[in-house]
Tab-separated table of C-alpha atoms and ligand atoms in Angstrom:
chain	number	residue	atom	x	y	z
A	1	MET	CA	121.943	87.334	-65.605
A	2	SER	CA	124.642	88.778	-68.190
A	3	ILE	CA	125.732	92.137	-67.187
A	4	HIS	CA	126.501	94.531	-70.483
A	5	ILE	CA	128.798	96.960	-70.878
A	6	GLY	CA	127.794	100.293	-69.611
A	7	ASP	CA	125.276	98.715	-67.265
A	8	LEU	CA	125.133	99.705	-63.390
A	9	VAL	CA	126.706	96.347	-61.720
A	10	PRO	CA	124.897	94.568	-59.455
A	11	ASP	CA	125.716	95.488	-55.626
A	12	PHE	CA	126.146	93.167	-52.953
A	13	GLU	CA	127.210	92.097	-49.496
A	14	ALA	CA	129.616	89.936	-48.652
A	15	ASP	CA	132.011	88.452	-46.781
A	16	THR	CA	135.830	88.971	-47.792
A	17	THR	CA	139.337	88.811	-46.474
A	18	ALA	CA	139.259	92.292	-45.549
A	19	GLY	CA	135.663	91.788	-43.104
A	20	PRO	CA	132.295	92.350	-44.467
A	21	ILE	CA	131.603	94.622	-47.825
A	22	ARG	CA	128.622	96.239	-49.557
A	23	PHE	CA	130.645	96.171	-52.814
A	24	HIS	CA	128.973	99.945	-54.255
A	25	GLU	CA	130.185	101.721	-51.058
A	26	TRP	CA	133.336	99.681	-51.541
A	27	ILE	CA	134.373	100.865	-55.070
A	28	GLY	CA	133.447	104.226	-53.578
A	29	ASP	CA	135.412	106.815	-55.655
A	30	SER	CA	137.866	104.939	-57.275
A	31	TRP	CA	137.655	102.380	-60.465
A	32	ALA	CA	137.478	98.361	-59.394
A	33	PHE	CA	139.380	95.410	-60.938
A	34	PHE	CA	136.988	92.522	-60.155
A	35	PHE	CA	138.156	89.295	-60.972
A	36	SER	CA	137.045	85.482	-60.152
A	37	HIS	CA	138.495	82.374	-59.773
A	38	PRO	CA	137.844	78.623	-59.642
A	39	ALA	CA	138.990	77.741	-56.857
A	40	ASP	CA	141.572	78.322	-53.592
A	41	PHE	CA	144.870	76.260	-53.563
A	42	THR	CA	145.011	75.875	-57.549
A	43	PRO	CA	148.082	76.777	-59.451
A	44	VAL	CA	147.180	79.372	-61.830
A	45	CYS	CA	144.864	80.938	-59.340
A	46	THR	CA	147.858	81.965	-57.018
A	47	THR	CA	149.912	83.421	-59.865
A	48	GLU	CA	147.116	85.987	-60.620
A	49	ILE	CA	146.679	86.603	-56.827
A	50	GLY	CA	150.106	87.327	-56.172
A	51	ARG	CA	150.346	89.368	-59.829
A	52	THR	CA	147.831	91.338	-58.540
A	53	ALA	CA	149.284	91.899	-55.366
A	54	GLN	CA	152.653	93.030	-56.990
A	55	LEU	CA	151.297	95.388	-58.965
A	56	SER	CA	149.390	97.180	-56.262
A	57	ALA	CA	151.229	99.797	-56.956
A	58	GLU	CA	150.496	99.892	-60.310
A	59	PHE	CA	146.448	99.881	-59.551
A	60	ALA	CA	146.948	102.442	-56.968
A	61	SER	CA	148.387	105.080	-59.505
A	62	ARG	CA	145.563	104.609	-61.720
A	63	ASN	CA	142.946	104.926	-58.548
A	64	VAL	CA	141.810	101.347	-59.080
A	65	LYS	CA	140.963	98.741	-55.918
A	66	PRO	CA	141.810	95.107	-57.008
A	67	ILE	CA	139.374	92.452	-55.473
A	68	GLY	CA	139.070	89.003	-56.096
A	69	LEU	CA	136.460	86.565	-55.805
A	70	SER	CA	136.672	82.421	-55.217
A	71	THR	CA	133.684	79.886	-54.544
A	72	ASP	CA	135.385	79.081	-51.533
A	73	TYR	CA	135.212	80.074	-47.504
A	74	ARG	CA	137.077	83.184	-46.244
A	75	GLU	CA	138.871	80.775	-43.825
A	76	GLU	CA	140.239	79.058	-46.949
A	77	HIS	CA	141.022	81.977	-48.393
A	78	GLU	CA	143.140	83.241	-45.715
A	79	LYS	CA	145.125	80.353	-45.609
A	80	TRP	CA	146.034	80.334	-49.586
A	81	ILE	CA	147.047	83.555	-49.218
A	82	ALA	CA	149.644	82.723	-46.769
A	83	ASP	CA	150.766	80.045	-49.718
A	84	VAL	CA	150.375	83.198	-52.007
A	85	ASN	CA	152.193	85.337	-50.131
A	86	GLU	CA	155.038	82.909	-49.657
A	87	THR	CA	155.427	81.581	-52.818
A	88	GLN	CA	154.872	84.437	-54.910
A	89	ASN	CA	157.145	86.916	-52.617
A	90	THR	CA	154.462	89.504	-52.537
A	91	HIS	CA	151.672	90.634	-49.658
A	92	VAL	CA	148.184	90.170	-50.691
A	93	GLY	CA	146.616	93.671	-49.385
A	94	PHE	CA	143.286	93.586	-51.330
A	95	PRO	CA	139.939	91.377	-50.146
A	96	ILE	CA	139.116	87.976	-51.590
A	97	VAL	CA	135.170	87.822	-51.595
A	98	ALA	CA	134.043	84.526	-49.834
A	99	ASP	CA	131.220	83.010	-52.156
A	100	PRO	CA	130.933	79.785	-51.158
A	101	GLU	CA	127.427	79.283	-52.606
A	102	MET	CA	127.880	81.091	-55.790
A	103	GLN	CA	125.501	83.546	-55.113
A	104	ILE	CA	127.566	86.550	-56.349
A	105	ALA	CA	129.264	83.790	-59.258
A	106	ARG	CA	125.788	83.296	-60.316
A	107	LEU	CA	124.514	87.241	-60.170
A	108	TYR	CA	127.808	87.917	-62.150
A	109	ASP	CA	127.462	85.286	-64.633
A	110	MET	CA	130.900	84.011	-63.754
A	111	ILE	CA	129.674	80.032	-63.936
A	112	HIS	CA	129.907	78.693	-67.142
A	113	PRO	CA	128.673	74.930	-67.178
A	114	GLY	CA	130.149	73.903	-69.969
A	115	GLU	CA	133.551	74.711	-68.306
A	116	HIS	CA	132.778	73.565	-64.675
A	117	VAL	CA	129.028	73.623	-62.901
A	118	THR	CA	130.448	74.638	-59.224
A	119	GLU	CA	133.611	76.970	-60.435
A	120	ALA	CA	133.948	80.426	-61.427
A	121	VAL	CA	135.869	80.606	-65.103
A	122	ARG	CA	138.051	83.990	-64.718
A	123	THR	CA	136.504	87.118	-65.237
A	124	VAL	CA	137.261	90.402	-65.400
A	125	PHE	CA	134.981	93.264	-64.628
A	126	ILE	CA	136.604	97.036	-64.920
A	127	ILE	CA	134.181	99.000	-63.078
A	128	ASP	CA	133.845	102.889	-62.695
A	129	PRO	CA	133.722	105.303	-59.682
A	130	ASP	CA	129.823	105.503	-61.225
A	131	LYS	CA	129.944	101.700	-60.836
A	132	LYS	CA	129.033	101.230	-64.071
A	133	LEU	CA	130.685	98.196	-66.154
A	134	ARG	CA	133.259	99.250	-68.644
A	135	LEU	CA	135.075	96.111	-69.747
A	136	THR	CA	134.586	92.586	-69.209
A	137	MET	CA	136.912	89.483	-70.510
A	138	THR	CA	136.603	86.049	-69.694
A	139	TYR	CA	139.405	83.369	-69.579
A	140	PRO	CA	138.771	79.465	-69.256
A	141	MET	CA	140.248	77.656	-66.072
A	142	ASN	CA	143.392	76.693	-67.713
A	143	VAL	CA	144.611	79.985	-69.396
A	144	GLY	CA	146.046	82.901	-66.437
A	145	ARG	CA	145.492	86.541	-67.047
A	146	ASN	CA	147.730	88.906	-68.795
A	147	PHE	CA	147.924	91.509	-66.648
A	148	ASP	CA	150.060	93.709	-68.864
A	149	GLU	CA	146.616	93.928	-70.459
A	150	ILE	CA	144.781	94.802	-67.577
A	151	LEU	CA	146.584	97.936	-66.705
A	152	ARG	CA	146.463	98.598	-70.398
A	153	VAL	CA	143.039	98.308	-70.814
A	154	ILE	CA	142.738	100.459	-67.743
A	155	ASP	CA	145.127	103.325	-69.506
A	156	ALA	CA	142.823	103.391	-72.183
A	157	LEU	CA	139.817	103.471	-70.542
A	158	GLN	CA	140.643	106.389	-68.320
A	159	LEU	CA	142.722	108.203	-71.232
A	160	ALA	CA	139.508	108.201	-73.308
A	161	ASP	CA	137.238	109.819	-70.572
A	162	SER	CA	139.539	112.586	-70.291
A	163	LYS	CA	140.536	113.279	-73.729
A	164	LYS	CA	137.843	112.623	-75.958
A	165	ILE	CA	139.627	109.490	-78.165
A	166	ALA	CA	139.516	106.222	-78.923
A	167	THR	CA	142.225	103.897	-78.792
A	168	PRO	CA	143.705	101.968	-81.785
A	169	ALA	CA	144.511	98.110	-82.097
A	170	ASP	CA	147.692	97.095	-79.898
A	171	TRP	CA	147.774	100.628	-78.578
A	172	THR	CA	150.237	101.181	-75.650
A	173	PRO	CA	150.633	104.590	-73.661
A	174	GLY	CA	152.150	107.249	-75.164
A	175	GLY	CA	151.174	105.986	-78.969
A	176	LYS	CA	149.335	107.691	-81.430
A	177	VAL	CA	145.228	107.750	-80.816
A	178	ILE	CA	142.457	108.121	-82.685
A	179	ILE	CA	139.973	111.043	-83.218
A	180	PRO	CA	136.463	109.393	-82.854
A	181	LEU	CA	133.689	110.381	-85.410
A	182	SER	CA	131.476	112.208	-82.704
A	183	VAL	CA	134.433	114.934	-82.816
A	184	SER	CA	134.018	117.207	-85.834
A	185	ASP	CA	137.262	118.337	-87.537
A	186	GLU	CA	136.219	121.945	-86.156
A	187	GLU	CA	135.675	120.756	-82.426
A	188	ALA	CA	139.314	118.764	-82.905
A	189	LYS	CA	140.880	122.276	-84.022
A	190	ASP	CA	140.234	122.703	-79.933
A	191	ILE	CA	141.133	119.943	-78.535
A	192	PHE	CA	143.979	118.486	-80.344
A	193	PRO	CA	145.977	121.828	-81.098
A	194	LYS	CA	148.847	119.264	-82.323
A	195	GLY	CA	146.925	118.511	-85.407
A	196	TRP	CA	145.855	114.966	-86.943
A	197	ASP	CA	146.473	113.176	-90.066
A	198	THR	CA	143.513	112.242	-91.989
A	199	LEU	CA	144.088	108.867	-93.288
A	200	ARG	CA	140.453	108.498	-94.285
A	201	PRO	CA	137.791	110.893	-93.659
A	202	TYR	CA	136.858	108.503	-90.946
A	203	LEU	CA	140.483	107.761	-89.514
A	204	ARG	CA	142.028	110.736	-87.838
A	205	VAL	CA	145.288	110.135	-85.952
A	206	THR	CA	146.859	112.329	-83.327
A	207	GLU	CA	149.536	112.691	-80.673
A	208	LEU	CA	148.412	113.849	-77.226
B	1	LIG	C1	144.256	76.821	-61.539
B	1	LIG	O1	144.078	77.927	-60.903
B	1	LIG	O2	145.443	76.148	-61.665
B	1	LIG	C2	142.985	76.006	-61.965
B	1	LIG	C3	141.917	76.013	-61.403
B	1	LIG	C4	140.563	75.054	-61.852
B	1	LIG	C5	140.979	74.572	-62.807
B	1	LIG	C6	142.062	74.662	-63.626
B	1	LIG	C7	143.444	75.243	-63.319
């Protein structure tokens, strides 16, 4: 099943390293960063799980709960977490879903048979508190994800929600933003009192 941006993400029950969860209930009023891994005790995954743990304060400050998934058993995850903590000098405090039968991996289209038939590729799902998919990205097995980008897109999504803006290429927090076409010049006067530059009628940029 493929899940598209704007869809309500599928709910599921699973065993995790933090005990059994029902996914939607676990997300609650937070955002979720749900990210899949091919297998436990693998090098790239070890660095990604470690990096997520190191960034726990960054995720928390954005009201985002990280949750991993790997197609192995909880007991394996627990032993692997001890390795992650030691080798990445961190403390993994977020859950990792146990999915040895690949039920959730299949539900979320994480198995890409051209890459591997029994291991999940590296998919990211950014899910909002309404349980809607807001962003997804998929990496192959041999390329670790960029966590600066993961935090950046969360910032961009949350800013777009709160300020009625869009973000340009390579935007980073504090940079100029775009006034979307859905906002008329008349409305923009109220929302963006500092004004804006009109480069083209369809391209208006402003500072917040
Ligand atoms: C890794 O995490 O290093 C990895 C996992 C599966 C295939 C290739 C690399």
